[in-house]
Coordinates of C-alpha atoms and ligand atoms in Angstrom, one line a residue:
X1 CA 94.3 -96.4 8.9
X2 CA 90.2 -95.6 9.1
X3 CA 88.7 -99.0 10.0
X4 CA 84.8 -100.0 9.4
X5 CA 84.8 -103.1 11.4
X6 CA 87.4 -105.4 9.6
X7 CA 87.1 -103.5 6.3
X8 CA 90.5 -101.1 5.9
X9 CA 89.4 -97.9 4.1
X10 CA 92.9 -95.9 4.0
X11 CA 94.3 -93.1 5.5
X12 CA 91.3 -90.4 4.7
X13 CA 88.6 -92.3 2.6
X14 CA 86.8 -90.3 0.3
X15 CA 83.1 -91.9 0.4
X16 CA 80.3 -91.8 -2.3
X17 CA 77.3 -90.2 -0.8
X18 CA 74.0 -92.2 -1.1
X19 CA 71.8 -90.1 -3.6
X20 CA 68.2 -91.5 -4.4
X21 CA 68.1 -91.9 -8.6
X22 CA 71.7 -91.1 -8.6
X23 CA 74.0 -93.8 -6.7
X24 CA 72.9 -96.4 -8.9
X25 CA 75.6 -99.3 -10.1
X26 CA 75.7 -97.6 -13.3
X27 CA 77.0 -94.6 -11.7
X28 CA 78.7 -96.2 -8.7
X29 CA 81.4 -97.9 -11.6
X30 CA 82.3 -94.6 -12.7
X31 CA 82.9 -93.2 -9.1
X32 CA 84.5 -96.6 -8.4
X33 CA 87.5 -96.2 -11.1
X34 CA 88.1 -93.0 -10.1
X35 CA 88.7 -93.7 -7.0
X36 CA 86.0 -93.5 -4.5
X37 CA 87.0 -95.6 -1.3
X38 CA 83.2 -96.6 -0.4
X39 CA 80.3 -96.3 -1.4
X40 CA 76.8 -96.4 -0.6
X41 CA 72.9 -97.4 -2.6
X42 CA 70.4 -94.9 -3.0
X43 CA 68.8 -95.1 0.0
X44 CA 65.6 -97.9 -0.1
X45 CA 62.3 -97.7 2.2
X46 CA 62.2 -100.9 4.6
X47 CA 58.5 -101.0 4.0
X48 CA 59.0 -101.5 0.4
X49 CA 61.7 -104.7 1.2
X50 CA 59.2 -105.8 3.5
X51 CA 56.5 -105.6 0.4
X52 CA 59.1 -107.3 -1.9
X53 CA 58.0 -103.9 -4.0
X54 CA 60.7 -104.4 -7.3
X55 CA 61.7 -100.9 -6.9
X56 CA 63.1 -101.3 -3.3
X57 CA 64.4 -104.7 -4.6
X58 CA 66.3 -103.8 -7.6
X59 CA 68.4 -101.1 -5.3
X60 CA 69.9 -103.9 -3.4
X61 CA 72.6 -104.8 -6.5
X62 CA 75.7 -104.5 -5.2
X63 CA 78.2 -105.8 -7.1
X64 CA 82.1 -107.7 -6.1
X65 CA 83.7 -104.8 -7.8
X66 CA 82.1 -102.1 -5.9
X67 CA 83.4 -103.2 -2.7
X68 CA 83.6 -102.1 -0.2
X69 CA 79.9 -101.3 -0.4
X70 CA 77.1 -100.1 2.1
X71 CA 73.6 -100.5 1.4
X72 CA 71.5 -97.6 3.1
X73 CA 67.9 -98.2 4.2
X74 CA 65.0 -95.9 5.5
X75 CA 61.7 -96.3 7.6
X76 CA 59.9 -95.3 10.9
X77 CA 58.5 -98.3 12.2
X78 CA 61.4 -99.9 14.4
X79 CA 60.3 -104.0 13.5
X80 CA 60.1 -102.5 10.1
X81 CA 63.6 -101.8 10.1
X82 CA 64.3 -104.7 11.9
X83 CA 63.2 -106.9 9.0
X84 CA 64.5 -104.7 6.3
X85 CA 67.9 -104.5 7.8
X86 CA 68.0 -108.4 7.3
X87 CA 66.7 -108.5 4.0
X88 CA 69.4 -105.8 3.1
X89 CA 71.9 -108.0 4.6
X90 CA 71.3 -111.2 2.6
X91 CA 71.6 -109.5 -0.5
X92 CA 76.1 -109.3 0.6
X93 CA 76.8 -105.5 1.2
X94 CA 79.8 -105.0 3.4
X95 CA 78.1 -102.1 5.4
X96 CA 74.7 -101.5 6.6
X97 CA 73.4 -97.7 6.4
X98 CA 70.9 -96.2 8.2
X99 CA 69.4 -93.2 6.8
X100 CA 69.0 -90.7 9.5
X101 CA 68.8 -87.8 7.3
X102 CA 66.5 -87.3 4.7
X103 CA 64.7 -83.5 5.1
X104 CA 62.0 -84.3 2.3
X105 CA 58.3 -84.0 3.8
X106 CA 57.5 -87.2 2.7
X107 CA 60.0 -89.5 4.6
X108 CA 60.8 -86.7 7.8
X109 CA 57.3 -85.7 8.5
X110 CA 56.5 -89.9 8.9
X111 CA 59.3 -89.8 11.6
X112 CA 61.7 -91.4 8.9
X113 CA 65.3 -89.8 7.8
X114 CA 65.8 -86.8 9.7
X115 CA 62.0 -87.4 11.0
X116 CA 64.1 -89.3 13.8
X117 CA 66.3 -86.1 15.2
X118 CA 62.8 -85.3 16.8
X119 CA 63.1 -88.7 19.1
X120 CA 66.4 -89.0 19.8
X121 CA 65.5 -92.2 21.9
X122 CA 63.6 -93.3 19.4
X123 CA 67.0 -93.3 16.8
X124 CA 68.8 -95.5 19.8
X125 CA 66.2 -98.0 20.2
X126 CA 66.2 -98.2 16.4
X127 CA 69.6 -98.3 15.6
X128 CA 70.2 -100.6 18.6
X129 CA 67.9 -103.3 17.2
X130 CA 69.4 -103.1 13.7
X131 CA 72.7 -103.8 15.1
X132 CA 71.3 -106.9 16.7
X133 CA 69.8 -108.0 13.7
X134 CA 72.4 -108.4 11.6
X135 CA 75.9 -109.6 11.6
X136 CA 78.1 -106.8 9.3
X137 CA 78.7 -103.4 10.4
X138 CA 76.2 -101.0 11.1
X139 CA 76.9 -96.8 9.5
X140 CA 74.6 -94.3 10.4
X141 CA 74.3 -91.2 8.1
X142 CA 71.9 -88.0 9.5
X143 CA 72.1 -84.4 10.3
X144 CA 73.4 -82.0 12.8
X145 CA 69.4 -81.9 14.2
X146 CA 65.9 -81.1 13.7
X147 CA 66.5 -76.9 13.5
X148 CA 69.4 -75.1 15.0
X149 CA 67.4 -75.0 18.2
X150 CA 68.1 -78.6 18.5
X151 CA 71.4 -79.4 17.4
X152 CA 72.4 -82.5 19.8
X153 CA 74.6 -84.3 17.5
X154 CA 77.5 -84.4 19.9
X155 CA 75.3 -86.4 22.4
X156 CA 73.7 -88.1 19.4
X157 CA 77.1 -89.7 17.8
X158 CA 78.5 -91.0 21.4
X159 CA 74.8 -92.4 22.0
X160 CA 74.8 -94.6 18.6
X161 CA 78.7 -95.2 19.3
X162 CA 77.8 -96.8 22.8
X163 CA 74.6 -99.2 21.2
X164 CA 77.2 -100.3 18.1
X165 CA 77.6 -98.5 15.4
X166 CA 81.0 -98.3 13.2
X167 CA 81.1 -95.4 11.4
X168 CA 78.6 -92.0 11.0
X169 CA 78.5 -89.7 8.4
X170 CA 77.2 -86.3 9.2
X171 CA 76.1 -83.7 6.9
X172 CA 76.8 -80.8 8.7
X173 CA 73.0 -79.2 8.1
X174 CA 69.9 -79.0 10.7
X175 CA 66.8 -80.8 8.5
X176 CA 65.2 -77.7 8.6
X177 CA 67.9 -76.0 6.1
X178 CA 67.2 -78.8 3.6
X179 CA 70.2 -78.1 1.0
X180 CA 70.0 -74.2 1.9
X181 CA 72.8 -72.6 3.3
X182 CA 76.3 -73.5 4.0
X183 CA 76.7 -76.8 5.5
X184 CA 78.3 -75.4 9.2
X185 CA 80.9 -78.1 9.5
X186 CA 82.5 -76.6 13.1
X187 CA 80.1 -79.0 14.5
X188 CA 81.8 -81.7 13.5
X189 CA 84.7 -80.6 15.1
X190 CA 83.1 -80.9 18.0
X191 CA 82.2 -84.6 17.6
X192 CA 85.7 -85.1 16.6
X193 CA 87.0 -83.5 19.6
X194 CA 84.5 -85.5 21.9
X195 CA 87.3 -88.1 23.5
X196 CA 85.1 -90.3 24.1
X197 CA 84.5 -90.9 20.1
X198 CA 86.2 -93.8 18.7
X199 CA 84.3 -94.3 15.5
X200 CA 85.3 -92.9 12.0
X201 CA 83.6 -89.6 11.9
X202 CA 83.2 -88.8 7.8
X203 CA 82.3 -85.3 7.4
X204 CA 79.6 -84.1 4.4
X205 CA 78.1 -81.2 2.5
X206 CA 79.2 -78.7 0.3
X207 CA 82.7 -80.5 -0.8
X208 CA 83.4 -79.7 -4.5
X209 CA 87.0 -79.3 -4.9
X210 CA 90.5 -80.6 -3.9
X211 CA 91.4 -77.5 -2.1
X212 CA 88.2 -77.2 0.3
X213 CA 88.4 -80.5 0.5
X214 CA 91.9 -79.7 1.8
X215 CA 90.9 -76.7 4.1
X216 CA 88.4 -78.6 5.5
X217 CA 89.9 -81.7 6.4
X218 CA 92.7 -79.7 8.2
X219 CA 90.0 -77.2 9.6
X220 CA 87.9 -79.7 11.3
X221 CA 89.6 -82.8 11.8
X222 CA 87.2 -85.4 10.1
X223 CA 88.5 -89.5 9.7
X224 CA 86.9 -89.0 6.0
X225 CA 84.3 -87.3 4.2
X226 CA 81.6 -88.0 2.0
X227 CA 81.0 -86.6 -1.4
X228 CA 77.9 -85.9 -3.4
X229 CA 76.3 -83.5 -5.7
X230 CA 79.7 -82.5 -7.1
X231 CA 80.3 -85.6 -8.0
X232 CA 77.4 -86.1 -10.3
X233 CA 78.4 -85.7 -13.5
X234 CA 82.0 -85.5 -12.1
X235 CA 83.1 -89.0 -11.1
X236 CA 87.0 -87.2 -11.5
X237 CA 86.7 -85.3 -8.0
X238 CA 87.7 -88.1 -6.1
X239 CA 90.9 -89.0 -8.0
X240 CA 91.4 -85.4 -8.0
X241 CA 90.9 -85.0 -3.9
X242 CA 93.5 -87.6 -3.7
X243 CA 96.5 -85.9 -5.8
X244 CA 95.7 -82.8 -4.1
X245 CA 96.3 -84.7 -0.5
X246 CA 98.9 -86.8 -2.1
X247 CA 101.1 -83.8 -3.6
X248 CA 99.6 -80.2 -3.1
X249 CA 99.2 -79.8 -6.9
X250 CA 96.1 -79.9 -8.9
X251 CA 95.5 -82.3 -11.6
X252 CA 94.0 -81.4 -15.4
X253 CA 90.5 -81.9 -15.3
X254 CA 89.6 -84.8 -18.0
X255 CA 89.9 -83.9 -21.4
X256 CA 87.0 -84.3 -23.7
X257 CA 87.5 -87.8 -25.3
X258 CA 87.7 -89.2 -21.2
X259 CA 84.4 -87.5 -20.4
X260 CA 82.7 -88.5 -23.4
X261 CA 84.3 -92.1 -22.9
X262 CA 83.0 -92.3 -19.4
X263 CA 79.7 -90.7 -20.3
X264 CA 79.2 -93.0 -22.9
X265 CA 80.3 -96.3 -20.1
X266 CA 77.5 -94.8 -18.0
X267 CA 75.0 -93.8 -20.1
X268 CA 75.0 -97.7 -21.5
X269 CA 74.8 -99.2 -18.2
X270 CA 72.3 -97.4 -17.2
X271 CA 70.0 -98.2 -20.3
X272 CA 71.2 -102.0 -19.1
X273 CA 70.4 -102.0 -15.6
X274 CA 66.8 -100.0 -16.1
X275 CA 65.9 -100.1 -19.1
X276 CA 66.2 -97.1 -22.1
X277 CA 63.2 -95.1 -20.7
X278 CA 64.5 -94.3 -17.1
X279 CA 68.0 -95.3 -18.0
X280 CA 68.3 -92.4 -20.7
X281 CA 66.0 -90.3 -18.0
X282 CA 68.4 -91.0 -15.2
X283 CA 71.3 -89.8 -17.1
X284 CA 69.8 -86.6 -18.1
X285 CA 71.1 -84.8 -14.9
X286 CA 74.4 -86.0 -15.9
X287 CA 75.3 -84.3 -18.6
X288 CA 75.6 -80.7 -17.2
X289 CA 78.7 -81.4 -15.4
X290 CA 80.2 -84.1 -17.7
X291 CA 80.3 -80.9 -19.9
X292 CA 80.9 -78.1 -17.6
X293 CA 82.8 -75.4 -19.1
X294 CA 82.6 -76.4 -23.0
X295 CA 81.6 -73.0 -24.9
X296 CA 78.8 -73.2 -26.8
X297 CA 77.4 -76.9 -25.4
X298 CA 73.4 -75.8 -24.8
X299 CA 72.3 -77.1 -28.0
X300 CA 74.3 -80.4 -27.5
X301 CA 72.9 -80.4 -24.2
X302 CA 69.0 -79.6 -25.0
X303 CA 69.5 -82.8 -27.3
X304 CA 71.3 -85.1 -24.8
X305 CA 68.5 -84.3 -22.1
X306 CA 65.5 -84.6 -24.7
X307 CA 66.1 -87.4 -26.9
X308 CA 64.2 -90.9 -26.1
X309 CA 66.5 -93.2 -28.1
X310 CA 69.9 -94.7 -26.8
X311 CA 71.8 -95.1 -30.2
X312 CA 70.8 -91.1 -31.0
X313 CA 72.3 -90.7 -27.7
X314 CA 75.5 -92.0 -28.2
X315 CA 75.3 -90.5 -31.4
X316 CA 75.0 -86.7 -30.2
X317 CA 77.9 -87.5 -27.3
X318 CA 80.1 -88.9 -30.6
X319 CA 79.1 -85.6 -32.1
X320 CA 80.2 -83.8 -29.5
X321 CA 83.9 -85.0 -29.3
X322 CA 83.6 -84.0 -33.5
X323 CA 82.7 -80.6 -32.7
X324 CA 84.7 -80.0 -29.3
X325 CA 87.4 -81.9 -30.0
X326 CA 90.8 -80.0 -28.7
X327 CA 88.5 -77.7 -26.1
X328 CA 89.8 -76.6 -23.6
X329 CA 87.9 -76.7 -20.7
Ligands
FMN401 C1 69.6 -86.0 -5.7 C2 70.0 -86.3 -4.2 C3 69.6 -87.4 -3.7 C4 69.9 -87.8 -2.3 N1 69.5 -89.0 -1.8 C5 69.9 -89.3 -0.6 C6 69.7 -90.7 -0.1 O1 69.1 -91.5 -0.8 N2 70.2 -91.0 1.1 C7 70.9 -90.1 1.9 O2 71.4 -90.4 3.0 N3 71.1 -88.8 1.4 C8 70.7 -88.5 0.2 N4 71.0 -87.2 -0.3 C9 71.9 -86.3 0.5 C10 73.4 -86.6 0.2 O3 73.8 -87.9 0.5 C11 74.3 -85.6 0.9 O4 74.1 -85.7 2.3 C12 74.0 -84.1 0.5 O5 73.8 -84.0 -0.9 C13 75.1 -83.2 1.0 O6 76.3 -83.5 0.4 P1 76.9 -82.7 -0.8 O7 77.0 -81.2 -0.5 O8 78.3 -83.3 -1.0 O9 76.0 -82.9 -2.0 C14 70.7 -86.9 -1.6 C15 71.1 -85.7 -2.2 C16 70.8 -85.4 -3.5 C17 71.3 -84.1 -4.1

């Protein structure tokens, strides 16, 4: 059984990765019903907590049915994070992230996200005064290093493990590769095979189907792994992990009235929770996979991703199980 502090996660919990203007409640329901074990918020810039800024502020949601649930947080400024990590805690997550590895220029070249890899003492003293500030379990999620000249994540994970922290989720990519490449997961079988490591290890990057999901957790030994762009727009993937482990078989993919259905569930709580501009904006990068594999969709989909009307919305996606209904994907 993979333990978070007190919270039981199974044998091999498949996690939701935290994903800025993705990982929102309306699409963490969708992951949740089919079946990811835990989940995480977009991630959400201490500074703007600390400002009470209503972006950062409406990202703290977390909801009874989503847990267990982590709320991830960002920043360079250690008293910063200090504050932020208590402000993140009052609003009841069961987990508290620490974003170690975001590559965009904007938050890494401050010294935030994977900024840190570049002061490895600085991520300690961080991390160590987070854990002191607040009462619930502390996750770390970063990357294997800075470039591949400084790959130090063995020493790295053992370091956070001795100052406190529960659980770390490691996408197996140096900052410098941003989302290039293939994610070089061997590393994480050396973490895993550090015996001095007691804390889940959850590996990340480049999972997107039951039977790599397979190889890799036999090939490397991970306590879990973490899941995100193929599940955007393909909630299904953890359900579908799951059988795989469960009974070496591959499930059906959904059949079009589900991912119209679950579309549809999204699509309206997102318009709910932000409102029908960014709502209907949000879900435009949705659609894609919801569809992937339906001949002929590109008009469908041109209309989905360019209308600015919610009803006309729902209207093309009941159009589309009309058209498509009986495809086979
Ligand atoms: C659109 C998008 C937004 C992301 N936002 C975050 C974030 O807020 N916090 C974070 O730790 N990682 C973020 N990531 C990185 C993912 O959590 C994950 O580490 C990465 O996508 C690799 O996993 P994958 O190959 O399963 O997608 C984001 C990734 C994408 C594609």
């Amino acid at each position: 059984m993979i333990k978070i502090g007190e919270l039981e996660l199974g044998e091999f919990p498949l996690l939701l990765a935290p994903m800025e203007d993705v990982s929102d409640p309306p699409f963490r329901a969708v992951c949740k019903s089919n079946g990811a074990d835990l989940m995480y918020t977009e991630f959400i810039s201490s500074e703007g907590l600390i400002r009470d800024a209503a972006k950062s502020v409406q990202k703290l949601d977390v909801y009874d049915y989503e847990r267990p649930i982590g709320i991830q947080i960002f920043g360079n400024e250690i008293s910063s994070m200090r504050e932020a990590a208590s402000i993140a805690e009052a609003a009841g997550p069961d987990i508290l992230d620490i974003n170690y590895g975001c590559p965009v220029n904007k938050v890494a070249c401050k010294g935030a996200g994977a900024g840190i890899l570049l002061d490895i003492d600085k991520m300690v003293s961080m991390t160590s005064e987070i854990v002191k500030a607040v009462d619930i379990p502390v996750t770390v999620k970063t990357r294997l290093g800075w470039d591949e000249n400084s790959i130090r994540i063995v020493e790295v994970t053992e370091r956070l493990q001795d100052i406190g922290i529960q659980a770390i989720s490691i996408h197996a990519r140096t900052r410098k590769q941003m989302y290039k490449g293939e994610a070089n997961w061997k590393y994480l079988a050396e973490v895993k095979n550090n015996p001095r490591i007691h804390i889940p290890v959850f590996g990340n990057g480049d999972i997107d189907s039951p039977e790599k999901a397979r190889l890799y957790r036999d090939q490397y030994g991970v306590d879990g792994m973490m899941i995100g762009r193929a599940a955007i727009g393909y909630p299904w993937i953890f359900n579908e992990i799951k059988h795989h482990f469960a009974t070496g078989a591959l499930l059906e993919g959904p059949d079009l009235e589900e991912r119209v259905a679950v579309a549809k569930r999204h699509l309206d709580f997102s318009v709910e929770w932000k409102g029908e501009k960014l709502g209907l904006l949000e879900m435009r990068r949705h659609y894609t996979n919801y569809f992937r594999g339906l001949p002929h969709f590109k008009p469908y989909r041109t209309a989905l991703v360019t209308s600015e009307d919610h009803k006309e919305v729902l209207q093309i996606l009941d159009e589309v199980s009309r058209v498509f209904a009986g495809a086979a994907f």
